[in-house]
PDB file of C-alpha atoms in Angstrom:
ATOM      1  CA  UNK U 913      -6.874 -15.747   9.493  1.00 90.00           C
ATOM      2  CA  UNK U 914      -6.564 -12.309   7.286  1.00 93.00           C
ATOM      3  CA  UNK U 915      -3.371 -12.343   4.976  1.00 96.00           C
ATOM      4  CA  UNK U 916      -2.380  -9.978   2.651  1.00 97.00           C
ATOM      5  CA  UNK U 917       0.063 -10.715  -0.207  1.00 97.00           C
ATOM      6  CA  UNK U 918       1.909  -8.128  -2.324  1.00 98.00           C
ATOM      7  CA  UNK U 919       3.448  -8.673  -5.632  1.00 98.00           C
ATOM      8  CA  UNK U 920       4.376  -6.344  -8.550  1.00 98.00           C
ATOM      9  CA  UNK U 921       7.728  -5.352  -7.367  1.00 98.00           C
ATOM     10  CA  UNK U 922      10.926  -5.364  -9.373  1.00 98.00           C
ATOM     11  CA  UNK U 923      13.680  -3.229 -10.663  1.00 98.00           C
ATOM     12  CA  UNK U 924      13.085   0.000 -13.198  1.00 98.00           C
ATOM     13  CA  UNK U 925      15.100   2.877 -14.276  1.00 98.00           C
ATOM     14  CA  UNK U 926      14.600   6.258 -13.061  1.00 98.00           C
ATOM     15  CA  UNK U 927      11.281   7.233 -14.893  1.00 98.00           C
ATOM     16  CA  UNK U 928       9.837   3.843 -15.395  1.00 98.00           C
ATOM     17  CA  UNK U 929       6.644   2.779 -13.711  1.00 98.00           C
ATOM     18  CA  UNK U 930       5.612  -0.297 -11.810  1.00 98.00           C
ATOM     19  CA  UNK U 931       1.833  -1.287 -10.666  1.00 98.00           C
ATOM     20  CA  UNK U 932       1.834  -3.106  -6.990  1.00 98.00           C
ATOM     21  CA  UNK U 933      -0.535  -5.402  -5.806  1.00 98.00           C
ATOM     22  CA  UNK U 934      -2.215  -6.564  -2.652  1.00 98.00           C
ATOM     23  CA  UNK U 935      -4.382  -9.358  -2.577  1.00 97.00           C
ATOM     24  CA  UNK U 936      -6.076 -10.166   0.749  1.00 96.00           C
ATOM     25  CA  UNK U 937      -8.114 -13.686   1.968  1.00 95.00           C
ATOM     26  CA  UNK U 938      -9.512 -14.558   5.109  1.00 93.00           C
ATOM     27  CA  UNK U 939     -11.408 -11.729   4.801  1.00 88.00           C
ATOM     28  CA  UNK U 940     -15.835 -11.768   4.467  1.00 89.00           C
ATOM     29  CA  UNK U 941     -16.207  -9.345   1.827  1.00 89.00           C
ATOM     30  CA  UNK U 942     -18.409  -7.039   3.809  1.00 90.00           C
ATOM     31  CA  UNK U 943     -15.147  -6.401   6.396  1.00 91.00           C
ATOM     32  CA  UNK U 944     -12.975  -6.066   3.701  1.00 92.00           C
ATOM     33  CA  UNK U 945     -14.916  -3.232   1.705  1.00 92.00           C
ATOM     34  CA  UNK U 946     -15.312  -1.262   5.239  1.00 94.00           C
ATOM     35  CA  UNK U 947     -11.700  -1.261   6.189  1.00 96.00           C
ATOM     36  CA  UNK U 948      -9.249   1.657   5.151  1.00 97.00           C
ATOM     37  CA  UNK U 949      -6.384   0.561   3.434  1.00 97.00           C
ATOM     38  CA  UNK U 950      -2.827   1.818   2.619  1.00 98.00           C
ATOM     39  CA  UNK U 951       0.820   1.432   1.411  1.00 98.00           C
ATOM     40  CA  UNK U 952       3.828   1.940   3.435  1.00 98.00           C
ATOM     41  CA  UNK U 953       7.830   1.713   2.244  1.00 98.00           C
ATOM     42  CA  UNK U 954      10.946   1.428   4.506  1.00 98.00           C
ATOM     43  CA  UNK U 955      14.273   1.915   2.633  1.00 97.00           C
ATOM     44  CA  UNK U 956      17.388   0.492   4.455  1.00 93.00           C
ATOM     45  CA  UNK U 957      18.098   2.686   7.172  1.00 95.00           C
ATOM     46  CA  UNK U 958      14.920   4.376   7.685  1.00 96.00           C
ATOM     47  CA  UNK U 959      11.793   4.052   9.110  1.00 96.00           C
ATOM     48  CA  UNK U 960       8.275   2.985   7.858  1.00 97.00           C
ATOM     49  CA  UNK U 961       6.849   5.567   6.358  1.00 97.00           C
ATOM     50  CA  UNK U 962       3.391   6.187   4.578  1.00 98.00           C
ATOM     51  CA  UNK U 963       2.906   6.068   1.138  1.00 98.00           C
ATOM     52  CA  UNK U 964      -0.678   6.262   0.556  1.00 98.00           C
ATOM     53  CA  UNK U 965      -4.246   5.477   1.900  1.00 98.00           C
ATOM     54  CA  UNK U 966      -7.696   4.830   0.313  1.00 98.00           C
ATOM     55  CA  UNK U 967     -11.015   4.672   2.526  1.00 97.00           C
ATOM     56  CA  UNK U 968     -13.741   2.452   2.440  1.00 95.00           C
ATOM     57  CA  UNK U 969     -15.511   5.529   0.683  1.00 95.00           C
ATOM     58  CA  UNK U 970     -12.172   5.792  -1.918  1.00 95.00           C
ATOM     59  CA  UNK U 971     -10.991   8.717  -0.820  1.00 97.00           C
ATOM     60  CA  UNK U 972      -7.222   8.911  -1.224  1.00 98.00           C
ATOM     61  CA  UNK U 973      -4.266  10.313   0.456  1.00 98.00           C
ATOM     62  CA  UNK U 974      -0.867  10.920  -0.321  1.00 98.00           C
ATOM     63  CA  UNK U 975       2.567  11.659   1.052  1.00 98.00           C
ATOM     64  CA  UNK U 976       3.788  14.512  -0.369  1.00 98.00           C
ATOM     65  CA  UNK U 977       6.704  12.866  -1.950  1.00 98.00           C
ATOM     66  CA  UNK U 978       4.597  10.827  -4.267  1.00 98.00           C
ATOM     67  CA  UNK U 979       1.950  13.048  -5.191  1.00 98.00           C
ATOM     68  CA  UNK U 980       1.517  13.415  -8.647  1.00 98.00           C
ATOM     69  CA  UNK U 981       3.240   9.781  -9.385  1.00 98.00           C
ATOM     70  CA  UNK U 982       1.486   7.484  -7.528  1.00 98.00           C
ATOM     71  CA  UNK U 983      -1.814   6.495  -7.474  1.00 98.00           C
ATOM     72  CA  UNK U 984      -3.779   3.848  -5.369  1.00 98.00           C
ATOM     73  CA  UNK U 985      -7.093   2.127  -6.079  1.00 97.00           C
ATOM     74  CA  UNK U 986      -9.056  -0.799  -4.655  1.00 97.00           C
ATOM     75  CA  UNK U 987     -11.134  -3.784  -6.113  1.00 94.00           C
ATOM     76  CA  UNK U 988     -13.642  -4.995  -3.378  1.00 91.00           C
ATOM     77  CA  UNK U 989     -15.053  -7.529  -5.389  1.00 91.00           C
ATOM     78  CA  UNK U 990     -11.738  -9.166  -5.706  1.00 93.00           C
ATOM     79  CA  UNK U 991     -10.136  -8.063  -2.540  1.00 95.00           C
ATOM     80  CA  UNK U 992      -7.140  -6.323  -3.904  1.00 96.00           C
ATOM     81  CA  UNK U 993      -5.574  -3.009  -3.115  1.00 97.00           C
ATOM     82  CA  UNK U 994      -3.151  -1.549  -5.942  1.00 98.00           C
ATOM     83  CA  UNK U 995      -0.626   1.040  -6.370  1.00 98.00           C
ATOM     84  CA  UNK U 996       0.187   2.459  -9.832  1.00 98.00           C
ATOM     85  CA  UNK U 997       3.957   4.215  -9.495  1.00 98.00           C
ATOM     86  CA  UNK U 998       4.889   6.578 -12.283  1.00 98.00           C
ATOM     87  CA  UNK U 999       7.910   8.669 -12.698  1.00 98.00           C
ATOM     88  CA  UNK U1000       9.657   6.273 -10.419  1.00 98.00           C
ATOM     89  CA  UNK U1001      12.813   8.024  -8.801  1.00 98.00           C
ATOM     90  CA  UNK U1002      15.791   6.393  -7.122  1.00 98.00           C
ATOM     91  CA  UNK U1003      14.883   7.565  -3.710  1.00 97.00           C
ATOM     92  CA  UNK U1004      11.777   5.453  -4.045  1.00 98.00           C
ATOM     93  CA  UNK U1005      13.177   2.209  -3.676  1.00 98.00           C
ATOM     94  CA  UNK U1006      11.994   0.566  -0.638  1.00 98.00           C
ATOM     95  CA  UNK U1007      10.111  -2.656   0.314  1.00 98.00           C
ATOM     96  CA  UNK U1008       6.782  -1.810  -0.194  1.00 98.00           C
ATOM     97  CA  UNK U1009       3.990  -2.966   2.240  1.00 98.00           C
ATOM     98  CA  UNK U1010       0.238  -2.999   2.283  1.00 98.00           C
ATOM     99  CA  UNK U1011      -1.966  -2.835   5.420  1.00 98.00           C
ATOM    100  CA  UNK U1012      -5.058  -2.900   6.546  1.00 97.00           C
ATOM    101  CA  UNK U1013      -7.315  -1.835   9.335  1.00 96.00           C
ATOM    102  CA  UNK U1014     -11.495  -2.217  10.083  1.00 95.00           C
ATOM    103  CA  UNK U1015     -11.061   0.843  12.694  1.00 95.00           C
ATOM    104  CA  UNK U1016     -10.670   3.532   9.509  1.00 95.00           C
ATOM    105  CA  UNK U1017      -7.643   5.181   8.255  1.00 96.00           C
ATOM    106  CA  UNK U1018      -6.916   7.048  11.401  1.00 95.00           C
ATOM    107  CA  UNK U1019      -5.309   3.676  12.929  1.00 96.00           C
ATOM    108  CA  UNK U1020      -3.618   2.921   9.747  1.00 95.00           C
ATOM    109  CA  UNK U1021       0.188   4.116  11.250  1.00 96.00           C
ATOM    110  CA  UNK U1022       3.283   1.786  11.134  1.00 95.00           C
ATOM    111  CA  UNK U1023       2.200   1.084  15.368  1.00 95.00           C
ATOM    112  CA  UNK U1024      -1.293   0.616  15.267  1.00 95.00           C
ATOM    113  CA  UNK U1025      -2.564  -1.025  11.764  1.00 94.00           C
ATOM    114  CA  UNK U1026      -3.898  -4.528  12.314  1.00 95.00           C
ATOM    115  CA  UNK U1027      -3.218  -5.846   9.451  1.00 96.00           C
ATOM    116  CA  UNK U1028       0.230  -6.322   7.163  1.00 97.00           C
ATOM    117  CA  UNK U1029       1.738  -7.772   4.151  1.00 97.00           C
ATOM    118  CA  UNK U1030       5.562  -9.265   4.050  1.00 97.00           C
ATOM    119  CA  UNK U1031       6.087  -6.692   1.337  1.00 98.00           C
ATOM    120  CA  UNK U1032       7.203  -6.454  -2.280  1.00 98.00           C
ATOM    121  CA  UNK U1033      10.930  -4.650  -3.196  1.00 98.00           C
ATOM    122  CA  UNK U1034      11.104  -2.061  -5.335  1.00 98.00           C
ATOM    123  CA  UNK U1035      14.333  -0.915  -6.693  1.00 98.00           C
ATOM    124  CA  UNK U1036      14.993   2.265  -9.059  1.00 98.00           C
ATOM    125  CA  UNK U1037      18.187   2.499 -10.379  1.00 98.00           C
ATOM    126  CA  UNK U1038      19.681   5.908 -12.427  1.00 94.00           C
TER     127      UNK U1038
END
């Protein structure tokens, strides 16, 4: 069975940086390489929202709220997804989840995505 496990969350002061990782298992290499991957976040009392996606061709897309501050990348040989977060703000505080879908980035949404990790908490204080 496919499993996604996030790590790297923690508590940081505003303006600081964190690097999140998402390790995938249960994937054949070709299947992982062909999947769209992404990051979502959910703050208390709010709906889950998209943060970033990265396609099988390494094309990235970001939410307007994080453009210029967050960078998504993937290491297909290690079956690992990353999110580098710079210039963190208190409003970035949330549980961060990684997601994957072999059908493509069109399906990488809170309702449709095939696979989800359990999340890692990011807390930004001011």
